[in-house]
């Protein structure tokens, strides 16, 4: 997922990764307990090492990622979609750019990385590439965007929960950690976003259109309440509590 296979360099990379896998498997035998960051990783630990693990989700700074500043009303949602990501190929920001261009939707992309030059060539007039930005700028955009687009597959994925902490809905590929952090309407619970199944441009287009067809079914308060379940205090409590059981 991280690298493209290209000729002789691809074969060298594969041989190197085979050696890393062998080292990793041997090293894993010395591990006494595994903590996974998601159910996705718990399954991967079982598949790779044939070992059990406990899931403790990473912390999300919901004290910082909030719908508005203290005492101020939340800003109005604006008519643009948002991507916040390192610009690496596997993050699939290219799908967000091409899907929004096909639909004639405004897109703002925040982030930097090795894919930045290629994405700049793909971007049309409706796409704004802002490069790296400080947290305050990211939070401001999360507070104002129509929705966050999350087209890559992640082990967990912090950004969708930061978005929900700001009251923003999320349109995410329905694989990996997003399936555990985004609540779609099909669950019957207060929805915080949409999950789509096909990791292609058309899949994301379908996800955006499905989101737009649902109108105002996404309650920013519900998104915020959901995100707070993953806060730092919960993480510290679960991690320290688990470690305490191992020292008894």
PDB file of C-alpha atoms in Angstrom:
ATOM      1  CA  UNK A   1       0.000   0.000   0.000  1.00  0.00           C
ATOM      2  CA  UNK A   2       2.879   2.397   0.637  1.00  0.00           C
ATOM      3  CA  UNK A   3       4.932   1.772  -2.483  1.00  0.00           C
ATOM      4  CA  UNK A   4       4.302   1.244  -6.165  1.00  0.00           C
ATOM      5  CA  UNK A   5       5.817  -1.828  -7.815  1.00  0.00           C
ATOM      6  CA  UNK A   6       8.131  -0.587 -10.546  1.00  0.00           C
ATOM      7  CA  UNK A   7      10.536  -2.892 -12.367  1.00  0.00           C
ATOM      8  CA  UNK A   8      13.794  -3.876 -10.729  1.00  0.00           C
ATOM      9  CA  UNK A   9      13.347  -1.459  -7.819  1.00  0.00           C
ATOM     10  CA  UNK A  10      10.094  -3.228  -6.986  1.00  0.00           C
ATOM     11  CA  UNK A  11      11.826  -6.618  -6.835  1.00  0.00           C
ATOM     12  CA  UNK A  12      14.617  -5.234  -4.616  1.00  0.00           C
ATOM     13  CA  UNK A  13      12.000  -3.708  -2.327  1.00  0.00           C
ATOM     14  CA  UNK A  14      10.100  -7.017  -2.149  1.00  0.00           C
ATOM     15  CA  UNK A  15      13.244  -8.918  -1.126  1.00  0.00           C
ATOM     16  CA  UNK A  16      14.015  -6.336   1.518  1.00  0.00           C
ATOM     17  CA  UNK A  17      10.461  -6.474   2.889  1.00  0.00           C
ATOM     18  CA  UNK A  18      10.604 -10.282   3.014  1.00  0.00           C
ATOM     19  CA  UNK A  19      13.646  -9.991   5.313  1.00  0.00           C
ATOM     20  CA  UNK A  20      11.873  -7.368   7.448  1.00  0.00           C
ATOM     21  CA  UNK A  21       8.804  -9.629   7.750  1.00  0.00           C
ATOM     22  CA  UNK A  22      10.935 -12.554   8.865  1.00  0.00           C
ATOM     23  CA  UNK A  23      12.663 -10.383  11.492  1.00  0.00           C
ATOM     24  CA  UNK A  24       9.310  -8.994  12.624  1.00  0.00           C
ATOM     25  CA  UNK A  25       7.759 -12.442  13.009  1.00  0.00           C
ATOM     26  CA  UNK A  26      10.725 -13.681  15.060  1.00  0.00           C
ATOM     27  CA  UNK A  27      10.669 -10.536  17.231  1.00  0.00           C
ATOM     28  CA  UNK A  28       6.933 -10.892  17.858  1.00  0.00           C
ATOM     29  CA  UNK A  29       7.514 -14.181  19.655  1.00  0.00           C
ATOM     30  CA  UNK A  30       9.151 -12.223  22.491  1.00  0.00           C
ATOM     31  CA  UNK A  31       6.118  -9.941  22.965  1.00  0.00           C
ATOM     32  CA  UNK A  32       4.073 -10.860  26.049  1.00  0.00           C
ATOM     33  CA  UNK A  33       0.995  -8.696  25.379  1.00  0.00           C
ATOM     34  CA  UNK A  34      -0.304  -6.877  22.332  1.00  0.00           C
ATOM     35  CA  UNK A  35      -2.339  -3.664  22.377  1.00  0.00           C
ATOM     36  CA  UNK A  36      -4.086  -2.880  19.080  1.00  0.00           C
ATOM     37  CA  UNK A  37      -5.199   0.595  18.019  1.00  0.00           C
ATOM     38  CA  UNK A  38      -8.358  -0.726  16.329  1.00  0.00           C
ATOM     39  CA  UNK A  39     -10.331  -3.884  15.616  1.00  0.00           C
ATOM     40  CA  UNK A  40      -8.720  -3.789  12.177  1.00  0.00           C
ATOM     41  CA  UNK A  41      -5.279  -4.146  13.770  1.00  0.00           C
ATOM     42  CA  UNK A  42      -6.490  -6.750  16.262  1.00  0.00           C
ATOM     43  CA  UNK A  43      -7.513  -8.914  13.293  1.00  0.00           C
ATOM     44  CA  UNK A  44      -4.171  -8.259  11.612  1.00  0.00           C
ATOM     45  CA  UNK A  45      -2.263  -9.296  14.747  1.00  0.00           C
ATOM     46  CA  UNK A  46      -4.275 -12.519  14.814  1.00  0.00           C
ATOM     47  CA  UNK A  47      -3.637 -13.166  11.118  1.00  0.00           C
ATOM     48  CA  UNK A  48       0.088 -12.347  11.204  1.00  0.00           C
ATOM     49  CA  UNK A  49       1.149 -13.636  14.629  1.00  0.00           C
ATOM     50  CA  UNK A  50      -1.730 -15.912  15.659  1.00  0.00           C
ATOM     51  CA  UNK A  51      -1.931 -13.949  18.916  1.00  0.00           C
ATOM     52  CA  UNK A  52      -4.705 -12.201  20.795  1.00  0.00           C
ATOM     53  CA  UNK A  53      -4.704  -8.505  21.703  1.00  0.00           C
ATOM     54  CA  UNK A  54      -6.738  -5.847  23.460  1.00  0.00           C
ATOM     55  CA  UNK A  55      -8.027  -2.784  21.580  1.00  0.00           C
ATOM     56  CA  UNK A  56      -7.280   0.633  23.093  1.00  0.00           C
ATOM     57  CA  UNK A  57      -8.131   3.419  20.681  1.00  0.00           C
ATOM     58  CA  UNK A  58      -5.601   6.282  20.336  1.00  0.00           C
ATOM     59  CA  UNK A  59      -6.425   9.620  21.992  1.00  0.00           C
ATOM     60  CA  UNK A  60      -8.157  12.460  20.153  1.00  0.00           C
ATOM     61  CA  UNK A  61      -7.724  16.010  21.442  1.00  0.00           C
ATOM     62  CA  UNK A  62     -11.405  16.907  21.675  1.00  0.00           C
ATOM     63  CA  UNK A  63     -10.538  19.768  24.041  1.00  0.00           C
ATOM     64  CA  UNK A  64      -8.866  21.494  21.091  1.00  0.00           C
ATOM     65  CA  UNK A  65     -10.990  20.252  18.214  1.00  0.00           C
ATOM     66  CA  UNK A  66     -14.300  21.840  19.154  1.00  0.00           C
ATOM     67  CA  UNK A  67     -17.164  23.356  17.096  1.00  0.00           C
ATOM     68  CA  UNK A  68     -16.308  26.921  18.188  1.00  0.00           C
ATOM     69  CA  UNK A  69     -14.248  29.022  20.574  1.00  0.00           C
ATOM     70  CA  UNK A  70     -15.585  29.337  24.159  1.00  0.00           C
ATOM     71  CA  UNK A  71     -18.598  31.623  24.291  1.00  0.00           C
ATOM     72  CA  UNK A  72     -18.831  31.980  20.504  1.00  0.00           C
ATOM     73  CA  UNK A  73     -21.454  30.380  18.239  1.00  0.00           C
ATOM     74  CA  UNK A  74     -20.232  27.762  15.738  1.00  0.00           C
ATOM     75  CA  UNK A  75     -19.417  29.288  12.346  1.00  0.00           C
ATOM     76  CA  UNK A  76     -21.765  28.513   9.485  1.00  0.00           C
ATOM     77  CA  UNK A  77     -20.952  25.519   7.291  1.00  0.00           C
ATOM     78  CA  UNK A  78     -19.655  26.589   3.897  1.00  0.00           C
ATOM     79  CA  UNK A  79     -19.926  24.978   0.490  1.00  0.00           C
ATOM     80  CA  UNK A  80     -16.553  23.213   0.255  1.00  0.00           C
ATOM     81  CA  UNK A  81     -15.268  19.740   0.978  1.00  0.00           C
ATOM     82  CA  UNK A  82     -12.026  19.259   2.881  1.00  0.00           C
ATOM     83  CA  UNK A  83      -9.091  16.845   2.879  1.00  0.00           C
ATOM     84  CA  UNK A  84      -6.565  16.999   5.734  1.00  0.00           C
ATOM     85  CA  UNK A  85      -3.777  14.507   5.150  1.00  0.00           C
ATOM     86  CA  UNK A  86      -0.140  13.802   4.562  1.00  0.00           C
ATOM     87  CA  UNK A  87       0.119  13.801   0.785  1.00  0.00           C
ATOM     88  CA  UNK A  88       1.381  10.261   0.311  1.00  0.00           C
ATOM     89  CA  UNK A  89       0.063   8.086  -2.540  1.00  0.00           C
ATOM     90  CA  UNK A  90      -1.791   5.631  -0.293  1.00  0.00           C
ATOM     91  CA  UNK A  91      -3.805   8.476   1.267  1.00  0.00           C
ATOM     92  CA  UNK A  92      -5.619   8.779  -2.106  1.00  0.00           C
ATOM     93  CA  UNK A  93      -6.076  12.545  -2.097  1.00  0.00           C
ATOM     94  CA  UNK A  94      -6.015  12.196  -5.893  1.00  0.00           C
ATOM     95  CA  UNK A  95      -9.424  10.519  -5.711  1.00  0.00           C
ATOM     96  CA  UNK A  96     -10.824  13.459  -3.750  1.00  0.00           C
ATOM     97  CA  UNK A  97      -9.491  15.905  -6.337  1.00  0.00           C
ATOM     98  CA  UNK A  98     -10.791  13.998  -9.347  1.00  0.00           C
ATOM     99  CA  UNK A  99     -14.178  13.208  -7.753  1.00  0.00           C
ATOM    100  CA  UNK A 100     -14.804  16.826  -6.779  1.00  0.00           C
ATOM    101  CA  UNK A 101     -13.776  18.025 -10.233  1.00  0.00           C
ATOM    102  CA  UNK A 102     -16.168  15.573 -11.885  1.00  0.00           C
ATOM    103  CA  UNK A 103     -18.973  16.797  -9.621  1.00  0.00           C
ATOM    104  CA  UNK A 104     -17.966  20.471  -9.892  1.00  0.00           C
ATOM    105  CA  UNK A 105     -17.573  20.751  -6.110  1.00  0.00           C
ATOM    106  CA  UNK A 106     -15.145  23.009  -4.283  1.00  0.00           C
ATOM    107  CA  UNK A 107     -12.318  21.200  -2.491  1.00  0.00           C
ATOM    108  CA  UNK A 108      -9.680  22.408  -0.044  1.00  0.00           C
ATOM    109  CA  UNK A 109      -6.654  20.171   0.586  1.00  0.00           C
ATOM    110  CA  UNK A 110      -4.430  20.764   3.615  1.00  0.00           C
ATOM    111  CA  UNK A 111      -1.197  18.818   3.893  1.00  0.00           C
ATOM    112  CA  UNK A 112       2.202  18.214   2.343  1.00  0.00           C
ATOM    113  CA  UNK A 113       4.210  15.221   1.217  1.00  0.00           C
ATOM    114  CA  UNK A 114       5.854  13.411  -1.675  1.00  0.00           C
ATOM    115  CA  UNK A 115       2.652  13.393  -3.750  1.00  0.00           C
ATOM    116  CA  UNK A 116       2.237  17.168  -3.594  1.00  0.00           C
ATOM    117  CA  UNK A 117       3.635  17.914  -7.053  1.00  0.00           C
ATOM    118  CA  UNK A 118       1.517  15.303  -8.802  1.00  0.00           C
ATOM    119  CA  UNK A 119      -1.627  16.481  -7.031  1.00  0.00           C
ATOM    120  CA  UNK A 120      -0.929  20.088  -8.032  1.00  0.00           C
ATOM    121  CA  UNK A 121      -0.960  19.004 -11.681  1.00  0.00           C
ATOM    122  CA  UNK A 122      -4.305  17.226 -11.179  1.00  0.00           C
ATOM    123  CA  UNK A 123      -5.974  20.125  -9.392  1.00  0.00           C
ATOM    124  CA  UNK A 124      -8.311  22.375 -11.341  1.00  0.00           C
ATOM    125  CA  UNK A 125      -9.622  25.846 -10.473  1.00  0.00           C
ATOM    126  CA  UNK A 126     -12.131  24.456  -7.970  1.00  0.00           C
ATOM    127  CA  UNK A 127      -9.398  22.855  -5.829  1.00  0.00           C
ATOM    128  CA  UNK A 128      -7.251  24.822  -3.363  1.00  0.00           C
ATOM    129  CA  UNK A 129      -4.009  23.170  -2.222  1.00  0.00           C
ATOM    130  CA  UNK A 130      -2.941  24.980   0.942  1.00  0.00           C
ATOM    131  CA  UNK A 131       0.093  22.846   1.777  1.00  0.00           C
ATOM    132  CA  UNK A 132       1.126  22.388   5.402  1.00  0.00           C
ATOM    133  CA  UNK A 133      -0.906  24.462   7.853  1.00  0.00           C
ATOM    134  CA  UNK A 134      -0.799  24.900  11.664  1.00  0.00           C
ATOM    135  CA  UNK A 135      -3.432  23.238  13.833  1.00  0.00           C
ATOM    136  CA  UNK A 136      -5.426  26.456  14.209  1.00  0.00           C
ATOM    137  CA  UNK A 137      -5.953  26.699  10.457  1.00  0.00           C
ATOM    138  CA  UNK A 138      -6.927  23.023  10.255  1.00  0.00           C
ATOM    139  CA  UNK A 139      -9.436  23.462  13.064  1.00  0.00           C
ATOM    140  CA  UNK A 140     -10.900  26.546  11.400  1.00  0.00           C
ATOM    141  CA  UNK A 141     -11.490  24.612   8.179  1.00  0.00           C
ATOM    142  CA  UNK A 142     -12.966  21.638  10.054  1.00  0.00           C
ATOM    143  CA  UNK A 143     -15.420  24.026  11.682  1.00  0.00           C
ATOM    144  CA  UNK A 144     -16.530  25.453   8.331  1.00  0.00           C
ATOM    145  CA  UNK A 145     -16.325  22.641   5.751  1.00  0.00           C
ATOM    146  CA  UNK A 146     -19.364  20.938   4.294  1.00  0.00           C
ATOM    147  CA  UNK A 147     -17.763  17.571   5.121  1.00  0.00           C
ATOM    148  CA  UNK A 148     -14.363  15.933   5.486  1.00  0.00           C
ATOM    149  CA  UNK A 149     -13.379  13.533   2.695  1.00  0.00           C
ATOM    150  CA  UNK A 150     -11.337  10.529   3.835  1.00  0.00           C
ATOM    151  CA  UNK A 151     -10.628   8.350   0.779  1.00  0.00           C
ATOM    152  CA  UNK A 152      -7.682   6.317   2.107  1.00  0.00           C
ATOM    153  CA  UNK A 153      -7.612   3.156   4.213  1.00  0.00           C
ATOM    154  CA  UNK A 154      -6.070   3.708   7.640  1.00  0.00           C
ATOM    155  CA  UNK A 155      -5.308   1.495  10.635  1.00  0.00           C
ATOM    156  CA  UNK A 156      -7.268   3.943  12.796  1.00  0.00           C
ATOM    157  CA  UNK A 157      -7.370   7.509  11.455  1.00  0.00           C
ATOM    158  CA  UNK A 158      -7.341  10.483  13.832  1.00  0.00           C
ATOM    159  CA  UNK A 159      -8.531  13.156  11.375  1.00  0.00           C
ATOM    160  CA  UNK A 160     -12.133  11.881  11.003  1.00  0.00           C
ATOM    161  CA  UNK A 161     -12.575  12.140  14.768  1.00  0.00           C
ATOM    162  CA  UNK A 162     -10.973  15.591  14.883  1.00  0.00           C
ATOM    163  CA  UNK A 163     -13.506  16.588  12.233  1.00  0.00           C
ATOM    164  CA  UNK A 164     -16.384  15.144  14.235  1.00  0.00           C
ATOM    165  CA  UNK A 165     -15.052  16.897  17.317  1.00  0.00           C
ATOM    166  CA  UNK A 166     -15.601  20.126  15.357  1.00  0.00           C
ATOM    167  CA  UNK A 167     -19.105  19.006  14.387  1.00  0.00           C
ATOM    168  CA  UNK A 168     -18.204  18.170  10.790  1.00  0.00           C
ATOM    169  CA  UNK A 169     -19.636  15.099   9.032  1.00  0.00           C
ATOM    170  CA  UNK A 170     -17.253  12.642   7.344  1.00  0.00           C
ATOM    171  CA  UNK A 171     -17.405  10.861   3.993  1.00  0.00           C
ATOM    172  CA  UNK A 172     -14.985   7.944   4.310  1.00  0.00           C
ATOM    173  CA  UNK A 173     -13.956   4.759   2.574  1.00  0.00           C
ATOM    174  CA  UNK A 174     -15.646   1.980   4.516  1.00  0.00           C
ATOM    175  CA  UNK A 175     -12.482   0.044   5.342  1.00  0.00           C
ATOM    176  CA  UNK A 176     -10.048   0.003   8.238  1.00  0.00           C
ATOM    177  CA  UNK A 177     -10.397   2.287  11.209  1.00  0.00           C
ATOM    178  CA  UNK A 178     -13.080   4.504   9.638  1.00  0.00           C
ATOM    179  CA  UNK A 179     -15.583   1.681  10.075  1.00  0.00           C
ATOM    180  CA  UNK A 180     -15.056   2.055  13.832  1.00  0.00           C
ATOM    181  CA  UNK A 181     -15.037   5.852  14.047  1.00  0.00           C
ATOM    182  CA  UNK A 182     -17.725   7.023  11.591  1.00  0.00           C
ATOM    183  CA  UNK A 183     -21.392   6.258  12.276  1.00  0.00           C
ATOM    184  CA  UNK A 184     -23.396   5.915   9.030  1.00  0.00           C
ATOM    185  CA  UNK A 185     -27.198   6.341   8.853  1.00  0.00           C
ATOM    186  CA  UNK A 186     -27.674   2.613   8.255  1.00  0.00           C
ATOM    187  CA  UNK A 187     -26.848   1.849  11.884  1.00  0.00           C
ATOM    188  CA  UNK A 188     -30.027   3.539  13.108  1.00  0.00           C
ATOM    189  CA  UNK A 189     -27.930   5.675  15.467  1.00  0.00           C
ATOM    190  CA  UNK A 190     -27.425   9.442  15.075  1.00  0.00           C
ATOM    191  CA  UNK A 191     -25.322   9.590  11.922  1.00  0.00           C
ATOM    192  CA  UNK A 192     -21.929  11.291  11.861  1.00  0.00           C
ATOM    193  CA  UNK A 193     -21.081  10.560   8.231  1.00  0.00           C
ATOM    194  CA  UNK A 194     -21.242   8.245   5.244  1.00  0.00           C
ATOM    195  CA  UNK A 195     -19.172   5.159   4.439  1.00  0.00           C
ATOM    196  CA  UNK A 196     -18.738   4.047   0.827  1.00  0.00           C
ATOM    197  CA  UNK A 197     -17.368   0.686  -0.273  1.00  0.00           C
ATOM    198  CA  UNK A 198     -15.506   1.142  -3.563  1.00  0.00           C
ATOM    199  CA  UNK A 199     -11.979   2.588  -3.312  1.00  0.00           C
ATOM    200  CA  UNK A 200     -12.222   4.365  -6.667  1.00  0.00           C
ATOM    201  CA  UNK A 201     -13.096   7.787  -8.012  1.00  0.00           C
ATOM    202  CA  UNK A 202     -16.623   6.561  -8.781  1.00  0.00           C
ATOM    203  CA  UNK A 203     -16.928   5.096  -5.290  1.00  0.00           C
ATOM    204  CA  UNK A 204     -16.133   8.476  -3.750  1.00  0.00           C
ATOM    205  CA  UNK A 205     -18.487  10.239  -6.170  1.00  0.00           C
ATOM    206  CA  UNK A 206     -21.251   7.878  -5.072  1.00  0.00           C
ATOM    207  CA  UNK A 207     -20.373   8.569  -1.433  1.00  0.00           C
ATOM    208  CA  UNK A 208     -20.568  12.334  -1.932  1.00  0.00           C
ATOM    209  CA  UNK A 209     -23.876  12.109  -3.784  1.00  0.00           C
ATOM    210  CA  UNK A 210     -25.288   9.815  -1.113  1.00  0.00           C
ATOM    211  CA  UNK A 211     -24.204  12.293   1.557  1.00  0.00           C
ATOM    212  CA  UNK A 212     -25.806  15.185  -0.293  1.00  0.00           C
ATOM    213  CA  UNK A 213     -29.033  13.236  -0.828  1.00  0.00           C
ATOM    214  CA  UNK A 214     -29.409  12.857   2.936  1.00  0.00           C
ATOM    215  CA  UNK A 215     -29.608  16.614   3.433  1.00  0.00           C
ATOM    216  CA  UNK A 216     -29.629  17.677   7.087  1.00  0.00           C
ATOM    217  CA  UNK A 217     -29.546  14.240   8.677  1.00  0.00           C
ATOM    218  CA  UNK A 218     -26.120  14.901  10.180  1.00  0.00           C
ATOM    219  CA  UNK A 219     -26.343  16.544  13.585  1.00  0.00           C
ATOM    220  CA  UNK A 220     -23.120  18.356  14.603  1.00  0.00           C
ATOM    221  CA  UNK A 221     -23.962  17.723  18.259  1.00  0.00           C
ATOM    222  CA  UNK A 222     -24.121  13.974  17.609  1.00  0.00           C
ATOM    223  CA  UNK A 223     -20.759  14.136  15.827  1.00  0.00           C
ATOM    224  CA  UNK A 224     -19.251  15.976  18.765  1.00  0.00           C
ATOM    225  CA  UNK A 225     -20.683  13.532  21.327  1.00  0.00           C
ATOM    226  CA  UNK A 226     -19.321  10.608  19.321  1.00  0.00           C
ATOM    227  CA  UNK A 227     -15.830  12.107  19.025  1.00  0.00           C
ATOM    228  CA  UNK A 228     -15.597  12.792  22.772  1.00  0.00           C
ATOM    229  CA  UNK A 229     -15.833   9.023  23.382  1.00  0.00           C
ATOM    230  CA  UNK A 230     -12.276   8.830  22.012  1.00  0.00           C
ATOM    231  CA  UNK A 231     -10.819  11.636  24.140  1.00  0.00           C
ATOM    232  CA  UNK A 232      -7.468  11.717  25.928  1.00  0.00           C
ATOM    233  CA  UNK A 233      -8.891  10.982  29.384  1.00  0.00           C
ATOM    234  CA  UNK A 234     -10.502   7.789  28.090  1.00  0.00           C
ATOM    235  CA  UNK A 235      -7.233   6.713  26.491  1.00  0.00           C
ATOM    236  CA  UNK A 236      -5.209   7.290  29.661  1.00  0.00           C
ATOM    237  CA  UNK A 237      -7.799   5.496  31.775  1.00  0.00           C
ATOM    238  CA  UNK A 238      -7.897   2.431  29.513  1.00  0.00           C
ATOM    239  CA  UNK A 239      -4.155   2.207  28.924  1.00  0.00           C
ATOM    240  CA  UNK A 240      -3.117   2.699  32.554  1.00  0.00           C
ATOM    241  CA  UNK A 241      -5.927   0.426  33.709  1.00  0.00           C
ATOM    242  CA  UNK A 242      -4.760  -2.333  31.387  1.00  0.00           C
ATOM    243  CA  UNK A 243      -1.117  -1.940  32.430  1.00  0.00           C
ATOM    244  CA  UNK A 244      -2.212  -2.139  36.089  1.00  0.00           C
ATOM    245  CA  UNK A 245      -3.771  -5.564  35.452  1.00  0.00           C
ATOM    246  CA  UNK A 246      -0.436  -6.808  34.124  1.00  0.00           C
ATOM    247  CA  UNK A 247       1.517  -5.815  37.234  1.00  0.00           C
ATOM    248  CA  UNK A 248      -0.689  -7.612  39.733  1.00  0.00           C
TER     249      UNK A 248
END
